[in-house]
């Protein structure tokens, strides 16, 4: 594991990361909360490798453990994201309840290019102006609420196309998609 000194703090807001780690301390689930706050704070709403390495070194946590948390939860992204995120679950329970149509609806509404069949296992596309990122996940762990969609970190269960369009229209009307 790299030492804290060998990392490049100039690539992220080190003072903020240090503060969050100090606040969370050794509480159970602290790592999850640290990653969440740091991703929120990062202008492109993601967790760059440098930050993950820094958090691992600073908290004396194995880097593999930090990565497994960052990749397990659908909330986190290792790629830069747009100012808004729309995440559609494409797991089996959601698929059988119409998530492919939800994906198509969101793709068209956000002005993105469809991948053709909606079967892409893992999708992450950002609008050219950086207004929104559309992603898919394999399961939110909320299958009883299928189909499940997340918009800007709020989970919506039993989603249908009309409700999804309503949420996206609200973002647009609030000036968040421009
Ligand atoms: S399959 Fe969608 S929440 Fe589990």
PDB file of C-alpha atoms and ligand atoms in Angstrom:
ATOM      1  CA  UNK A   1       0.000   0.000   0.000  1.00  0.00           C
ATOM      2  CA  UNK A   2       1.471   3.416  -0.885  1.00  0.00           C
ATOM      3  CA  UNK A   3       2.309   5.649   2.042  1.00  0.00           C
ATOM      4  CA  UNK A   4       0.384   8.870   2.493  1.00  0.00           C
ATOM      5  CA  UNK A   5       3.535  10.821   1.630  1.00  0.00           C
ATOM      6  CA  UNK A   6       3.908   9.254  -1.849  1.00  0.00           C
ATOM      7  CA  UNK A   7       0.390  10.178  -2.965  1.00  0.00           C
ATOM      8  CA  UNK A   8      -0.534  13.336  -4.830  1.00  0.00           C
ATOM      9  CA  UNK A   9      -2.839  15.353  -2.583  1.00  0.00           C
ATOM     10  CA  UNK A  10      -2.810  18.238  -5.054  1.00  0.00           C
ATOM     11  CA  UNK A  11      -5.157  16.172  -7.240  1.00  0.00           C
ATOM     12  CA  UNK A  12      -7.952  16.377  -4.687  1.00  0.00           C
ATOM     13  CA  UNK A  13      -9.052  18.408  -1.694  1.00  0.00           C
ATOM     14  CA  UNK A  14      -6.808  16.785   0.883  1.00  0.00           C
ATOM     15  CA  UNK A  15      -7.915  19.083   3.692  1.00  0.00           C
ATOM     16  CA  UNK A  16     -11.544  18.071   3.133  1.00  0.00           C
ATOM     17  CA  UNK A  17     -10.697  14.349   3.048  1.00  0.00           C
ATOM     18  CA  UNK A  18      -8.632  14.697   6.239  1.00  0.00           C
ATOM     19  CA  UNK A  19     -11.504  16.502   7.953  1.00  0.00           C
ATOM     20  CA  UNK A  20     -14.059  13.860   6.969  1.00  0.00           C
ATOM     21  CA  UNK A  21     -11.778  11.055   8.149  1.00  0.00           C
ATOM     22  CA  UNK A  22     -11.197  12.872  11.461  1.00  0.00           C
ATOM     23  CA  UNK A  23     -14.948  13.386  11.956  1.00  0.00           C
ATOM     24  CA  UNK A  24     -15.871   9.782  11.179  1.00  0.00           C
ATOM     25  CA  UNK A  25     -13.040   8.293  13.225  1.00  0.00           C
ATOM     26  CA  UNK A  26     -13.268   4.582  13.907  1.00  0.00           C
ATOM     27  CA  UNK A  27     -17.047   4.357  13.995  1.00  0.00           C
ATOM     28  CA  UNK A  28     -18.577   1.217  12.457  1.00  0.00           C
ATOM     29  CA  UNK A  29     -19.355   1.840   8.793  1.00  0.00           C
ATOM     30  CA  UNK A  30     -17.021   4.859   8.848  1.00  0.00           C
ATOM     31  CA  UNK A  31     -15.467   3.970   5.497  1.00  0.00           C
ATOM     32  CA  UNK A  32     -18.836   4.013   3.754  1.00  0.00           C
ATOM     33  CA  UNK A  33     -19.624   7.458   5.132  1.00  0.00           C
ATOM     34  CA  UNK A  34     -16.173   8.792   4.246  1.00  0.00           C
ATOM     35  CA  UNK A  35     -16.467   7.604   0.639  1.00  0.00           C
ATOM     36  CA  UNK A  36     -19.962   9.065   0.365  1.00  0.00           C
ATOM     37  CA  UNK A  37     -18.929  12.520   1.603  1.00  0.00           C
ATOM     38  CA  UNK A  38     -15.773  12.558  -0.499  1.00  0.00           C
ATOM     39  CA  UNK A  39     -17.645  11.584  -3.673  1.00  0.00           C
ATOM     40  CA  UNK A  40     -20.262  14.283  -3.003  1.00  0.00           C
ATOM     41  CA  UNK A  41     -17.509  16.854  -2.569  1.00  0.00           C
ATOM     42  CA  UNK A  42     -15.557  15.853  -5.689  1.00  0.00           C
ATOM     43  CA  UNK A  43     -16.659  18.216  -8.518  1.00  0.00           C
ATOM     44  CA  UNK A  44     -17.192  15.329 -10.958  1.00  0.00           C
ATOM     45  CA  UNK A  45     -18.968  13.235  -8.278  1.00  0.00           C
ATOM     46  CA  UNK A  46     -16.695  10.210  -8.409  1.00  0.00           C
ATOM     47  CA  UNK A  47     -13.896   8.530  -6.484  1.00  0.00           C
ATOM     48  CA  UNK A  48     -10.582   8.890  -8.317  1.00  0.00           C
ATOM     49  CA  UNK A  49      -7.966   6.181  -7.737  1.00  0.00           C
ATOM     50  CA  UNK A  50      -5.685   8.704  -6.037  1.00  0.00           C
ATOM     51  CA  UNK A  51      -8.363   9.473  -3.449  1.00  0.00           C
ATOM     52  CA  UNK A  52      -9.038   5.797  -2.757  1.00  0.00           C
ATOM     53  CA  UNK A  53      -5.315   5.207  -2.256  1.00  0.00           C
ATOM     54  CA  UNK A  54      -5.090   8.225   0.045  1.00  0.00           C
ATOM     55  CA  UNK A  55      -8.065   7.125   2.163  1.00  0.00           C
ATOM     56  CA  UNK A  56      -6.637   3.592   2.421  1.00  0.00           C
ATOM     57  CA  UNK A  57      -3.236   4.877   3.532  1.00  0.00           C
ATOM     58  CA  UNK A  58      -4.634   7.521   5.886  1.00  0.00           C
ATOM     59  CA  UNK A  59      -7.040   5.132   7.626  1.00  0.00           C
ATOM     60  CA  UNK A  60      -4.669   2.132   7.548  1.00  0.00           C
ATOM     61  CA  UNK A  61      -7.304   0.160   5.667  1.00  0.00           C
ATOM     62  CA  UNK A  62      -6.219  -2.365   3.004  1.00  0.00           C
ATOM     63  CA  UNK A  63      -6.682  -0.797  -0.436  1.00  0.00           C
ATOM     64  CA  UNK A  64      -8.538  -3.948  -1.541  1.00  0.00           C
ATOM     65  CA  UNK A  65     -11.133  -3.304   1.179  1.00  0.00           C
ATOM     66  CA  UNK A  66     -11.586   0.314   0.139  1.00  0.00           C
ATOM     67  CA  UNK A  67     -12.013  -0.794  -3.480  1.00  0.00           C
ATOM     68  CA  UNK A  68     -14.482  -3.520  -2.570  1.00  0.00           C
ATOM     69  CA  UNK A  69     -16.718  -0.999  -0.767  1.00  0.00           C
ATOM     70  CA  UNK A  70     -16.368   1.546  -3.614  1.00  0.00           C
ATOM     71  CA  UNK A  71     -17.292  -1.050  -6.231  1.00  0.00           C
ATOM     72  CA  UNK A  72     -19.984  -2.926  -4.255  1.00  0.00           C
ATOM     73  CA  UNK A  73     -22.367  -0.030  -3.671  1.00  0.00           C
ATOM     74  CA  UNK A  74     -24.204   1.348  -6.698  1.00  0.00           C
ATOM     75  CA  UNK A  75     -23.985   4.799  -5.140  1.00  0.00           C
ATOM     76  CA  UNK A  76     -20.282   5.054  -5.908  1.00  0.00           C
ATOM     77  CA  UNK A  77     -18.647   5.715  -9.233  1.00  0.00           C
ATOM     78  CA  UNK A  78     -15.010   5.317 -10.190  1.00  0.00           C
ATOM     79  CA  UNK A  79     -15.600   7.391 -13.324  1.00  0.00           C
ATOM     80  CA  UNK A  80     -16.379  11.117 -13.552  1.00  0.00           C
ATOM     81  CA  UNK A  81     -20.118  11.781 -13.563  1.00  0.00           C
ATOM     82  CA  UNK A  82     -22.389  14.595 -14.697  1.00  0.00           C
ATOM     83  CA  UNK A  83     -23.999  17.108 -12.356  1.00  0.00           C
ATOM     84  CA  UNK A  84     -27.055  14.820 -12.055  1.00  0.00           C
ATOM     85  CA  UNK A  85     -27.111  11.059 -11.963  1.00  0.00           C
ATOM     86  CA  UNK A  86     -29.869   8.728 -13.070  1.00  0.00           C
ATOM     87  CA  UNK A  87     -29.293   5.083 -12.335  1.00  0.00           C
ATOM     88  CA  UNK A  88     -31.521   2.298 -13.627  1.00  0.00           C
ATOM     89  CA  UNK A  89     -31.393  -1.180 -12.137  1.00  0.00           C
ATOM     90  CA  UNK A  90     -31.039  -3.882 -14.771  1.00  0.00           C
ATOM     91  CA  UNK A  91     -31.116  -6.856 -12.398  1.00  0.00           C
ATOM     92  CA  UNK A  92     -33.479  -9.748 -13.018  1.00  0.00           C
ATOM     93  CA  UNK A  93     -36.307  -8.576 -10.744  1.00  0.00           C
ATOM     94  CA  UNK A  94     -36.254  -5.083 -12.263  1.00  0.00           C
ATOM     95  CA  UNK A  95     -35.833  -6.430 -15.789  1.00  0.00           C
ATOM     96  CA  UNK A  96     -38.940  -8.568 -15.486  1.00  0.00           C
ATOM     97  CA  UNK A  97     -40.859  -5.499 -14.304  1.00  0.00           C
ATOM     98  CA  UNK A  98     -39.906  -3.292 -17.211  1.00  0.00           C
ATOM     99  CA  UNK A  99     -36.542  -1.686 -16.467  1.00  0.00           C
ATOM    100  CA  UNK A 100     -35.487  -1.936 -20.099  1.00  0.00           C
ATOM    101  CA  UNK A 101     -38.289   0.471 -21.046  1.00  0.00           C
ATOM    102  CA  UNK A 102     -37.264   2.790 -18.201  1.00  0.00           C
ATOM    103  CA  UNK A 103     -33.708   2.787 -19.523  1.00  0.00           C
ATOM    104  CA  UNK A 104     -34.935   3.610 -23.010  1.00  0.00           C
ATOM    105  CA  UNK A 105     -37.169   6.409 -21.655  1.00  0.00           C
ATOM    106  CA  UNK A 106     -34.310   7.973 -19.695  1.00  0.00           C
ATOM    107  CA  UNK A 107     -31.933   7.617 -22.649  1.00  0.00           C
ATOM    108  CA  UNK A 108     -34.294   9.484 -24.966  1.00  0.00           C
ATOM    109  CA  UNK A 109     -35.288  12.122 -22.362  1.00  0.00           C
ATOM    110  CA  UNK A 110     -31.659  12.950 -21.614  1.00  0.00           C
ATOM    111  CA  UNK A 111     -30.837  13.125 -25.334  1.00  0.00           C
ATOM    112  CA  UNK A 112     -28.360  10.275 -25.186  1.00  0.00           C
ATOM    113  CA  UNK A 113     -27.659   7.619 -27.782  1.00  0.00           C
ATOM    114  CA  UNK A 114     -29.352   4.278 -27.133  1.00  0.00           C
ATOM    115  CA  UNK A 115     -27.064   1.239 -27.173  1.00  0.00           C
ATOM    116  CA  UNK A 116     -29.647  -0.507 -29.323  1.00  0.00           C
ATOM    117  CA  UNK A 117     -31.042  -3.360 -27.248  1.00  0.00           C
ATOM    118  CA  UNK A 118     -30.841  -2.096 -23.664  1.00  0.00           C
ATOM    119  CA  UNK A 119     -29.067  -5.284 -22.668  1.00  0.00           C
ATOM    120  CA  UNK A 120     -25.694  -3.690 -21.956  1.00  0.00           C
ATOM    121  CA  UNK A 121     -24.543  -5.144 -18.664  1.00  0.00           C
ATOM    122  CA  UNK A 122     -22.931  -2.013 -17.340  1.00  0.00           C
ATOM    123  CA  UNK A 123     -23.652   1.366 -18.824  1.00  0.00           C
ATOM    124  CA  UNK A 124     -22.416   4.814 -17.908  1.00  0.00           C
ATOM    125  CA  UNK A 125     -22.947   7.652 -20.365  1.00  0.00           C
ATOM    126  CA  UNK A 126     -22.696  11.350 -19.701  1.00  0.00           C
ATOM    127  CA  UNK A 127     -24.333  14.071 -21.754  1.00  0.00           C
ATOM    128  CA  UNK A 128     -21.794  16.148 -23.732  1.00  0.00           C
ATOM    129  CA  UNK A 129     -22.541  19.216 -21.578  1.00  0.00           C
ATOM    130  CA  UNK A 130     -21.928  17.254 -18.350  1.00  0.00           C
ATOM    131  CA  UNK A 131     -25.483  17.866 -17.134  1.00  0.00           C
ATOM    132  CA  UNK A 132     -26.312  14.228 -16.415  1.00  0.00           C
ATOM    133  CA  UNK A 133     -24.928  10.727 -16.287  1.00  0.00           C
ATOM    134  CA  UNK A 134     -27.140   7.742 -17.010  1.00  0.00           C
ATOM    135  CA  UNK A 135     -25.913   4.512 -15.431  1.00  0.00           C
ATOM    136  CA  UNK A 136     -27.130   0.989 -14.928  1.00  0.00           C
ATOM    137  CA  UNK A 137     -26.505  -1.278 -11.954  1.00  0.00           C
ATOM    138  CA  UNK A 138     -26.871  -5.024 -11.500  1.00  0.00           C
ATOM    139  CA  UNK A 139     -29.030  -4.734  -8.353  1.00  0.00           C
ATOM    140  CA  UNK A 140     -29.773  -2.102  -5.720  1.00  0.00           C
ATOM    141  CA  UNK A 141     -30.570  -4.806  -3.188  1.00  0.00           C
ATOM    142  CA  UNK A 142     -34.189  -3.589  -3.113  1.00  0.00           C
ATOM    143  CA  UNK A 143     -35.731  -6.192  -5.409  1.00  0.00           C
ATOM    144  CA  UNK A 144     -39.106  -6.129  -3.607  1.00  0.00           C
ATOM    145  CA  UNK A 145     -39.486  -2.561  -4.904  1.00  0.00           C
ATOM    146  CA  UNK A 146     -38.687  -3.462  -8.533  1.00  0.00           C
ATOM    147  CA  UNK A 147     -38.293  -1.745 -10.832  1.00  0.00           C
ATOM    148  CA  UNK A 148     -35.916   0.530  -8.961  1.00  0.00           C
ATOM    149  CA  UNK A 149     -34.390   3.777 -10.194  1.00  0.00           C
ATOM    150  CA  UNK A 150     -32.130   6.225  -8.404  1.00  0.00           C
ATOM    151  CA  UNK A 151     -32.140   9.926  -9.260  1.00  0.00           C
ATOM    152  CA  UNK A 152     -29.496  12.037  -7.563  1.00  0.00           C
ATOM    153  CA  UNK A 153     -29.141   9.491  -4.761  1.00  0.00           C
ATOM    154  CA  UNK A 154     -32.856   9.192  -4.055  1.00  0.00           C
ATOM    155  CA  UNK A 155     -34.180   5.683  -4.594  1.00  0.00           C
ATOM    156  CA  UNK A 156     -37.570   5.279  -6.278  1.00  0.00           C
ATOM    157  CA  UNK A 157     -39.318   1.914  -6.103  1.00  0.00           C
ATOM    158  CA  UNK A 158     -42.116   0.583  -8.320  1.00  0.00           C
ATOM    159  CA  UNK A 159     -41.055   3.131 -10.917  1.00  0.00           C
ATOM    160  CA  UNK A 160     -42.933   3.492 -14.173  1.00  0.00           C
ATOM    161  CA  UNK A 161     -42.190   5.524 -17.277  1.00  0.00           C
ATOM    162  CA  UNK A 162     -44.588   8.312 -16.328  1.00  0.00           C
ATOM    163  CA  UNK A 163     -43.080   8.770 -12.864  1.00  0.00           C
ATOM    164  CA  UNK A 164     -39.565   8.649 -14.275  1.00  0.00           C
ATOM    165  CA  UNK A 165     -40.384  11.345 -16.829  1.00  0.00           C
ATOM    166  CA  UNK A 166     -41.901  13.415 -14.033  1.00  0.00           C
ATOM    167  CA  UNK A 167     -38.645  13.244 -12.071  1.00  0.00           C
ATOM    168  CA  UNK A 168     -36.551  14.128 -15.117  1.00  0.00           C
ATOM    169  CA  UNK A 169     -38.907  16.955 -16.077  1.00  0.00           C
ATOM    170  CA  UNK A 170     -38.568  18.330 -12.531  1.00  0.00           C
ATOM    171  CA  UNK A 171     -34.784  18.384 -12.929  1.00  0.00           C
ATOM    172  CA  UNK A 172     -35.181  20.167 -16.245  1.00  0.00           C
ATOM    173  CA  UNK A 173     -37.647  22.728 -14.888  1.00  0.00           C
ATOM    174  CA  UNK A 174     -35.297  23.393 -11.991  1.00  0.00           C
ATOM    175  CA  UNK A 175     -32.631  24.290 -14.562  1.00  0.00           C
ATOM    176  CA  UNK A 176     -30.484  21.351 -13.552  1.00  0.00           C
ATOM    177  CA  UNK A 177     -30.322  19.733 -16.969  1.00  0.00           C
ATOM    178  CA  UNK A 178     -29.011  22.829 -18.745  1.00  0.00           C
TER     179      UNK A 178
HETATM  180  S1  LIG B   1     -32.838  -6.481  -9.338  1.00  0.00           S
HETATM  181 FE1  LIG B   1     -33.303  -4.359  -9.191  1.00  0.00          FE
HETATM  182  S2  LIG B   1     -33.143  -3.984  -7.064  1.00  0.00           S
HETATM  183 FE2  LIG B   1     -32.567  -6.053  -7.258  1.00  0.00          FE
END
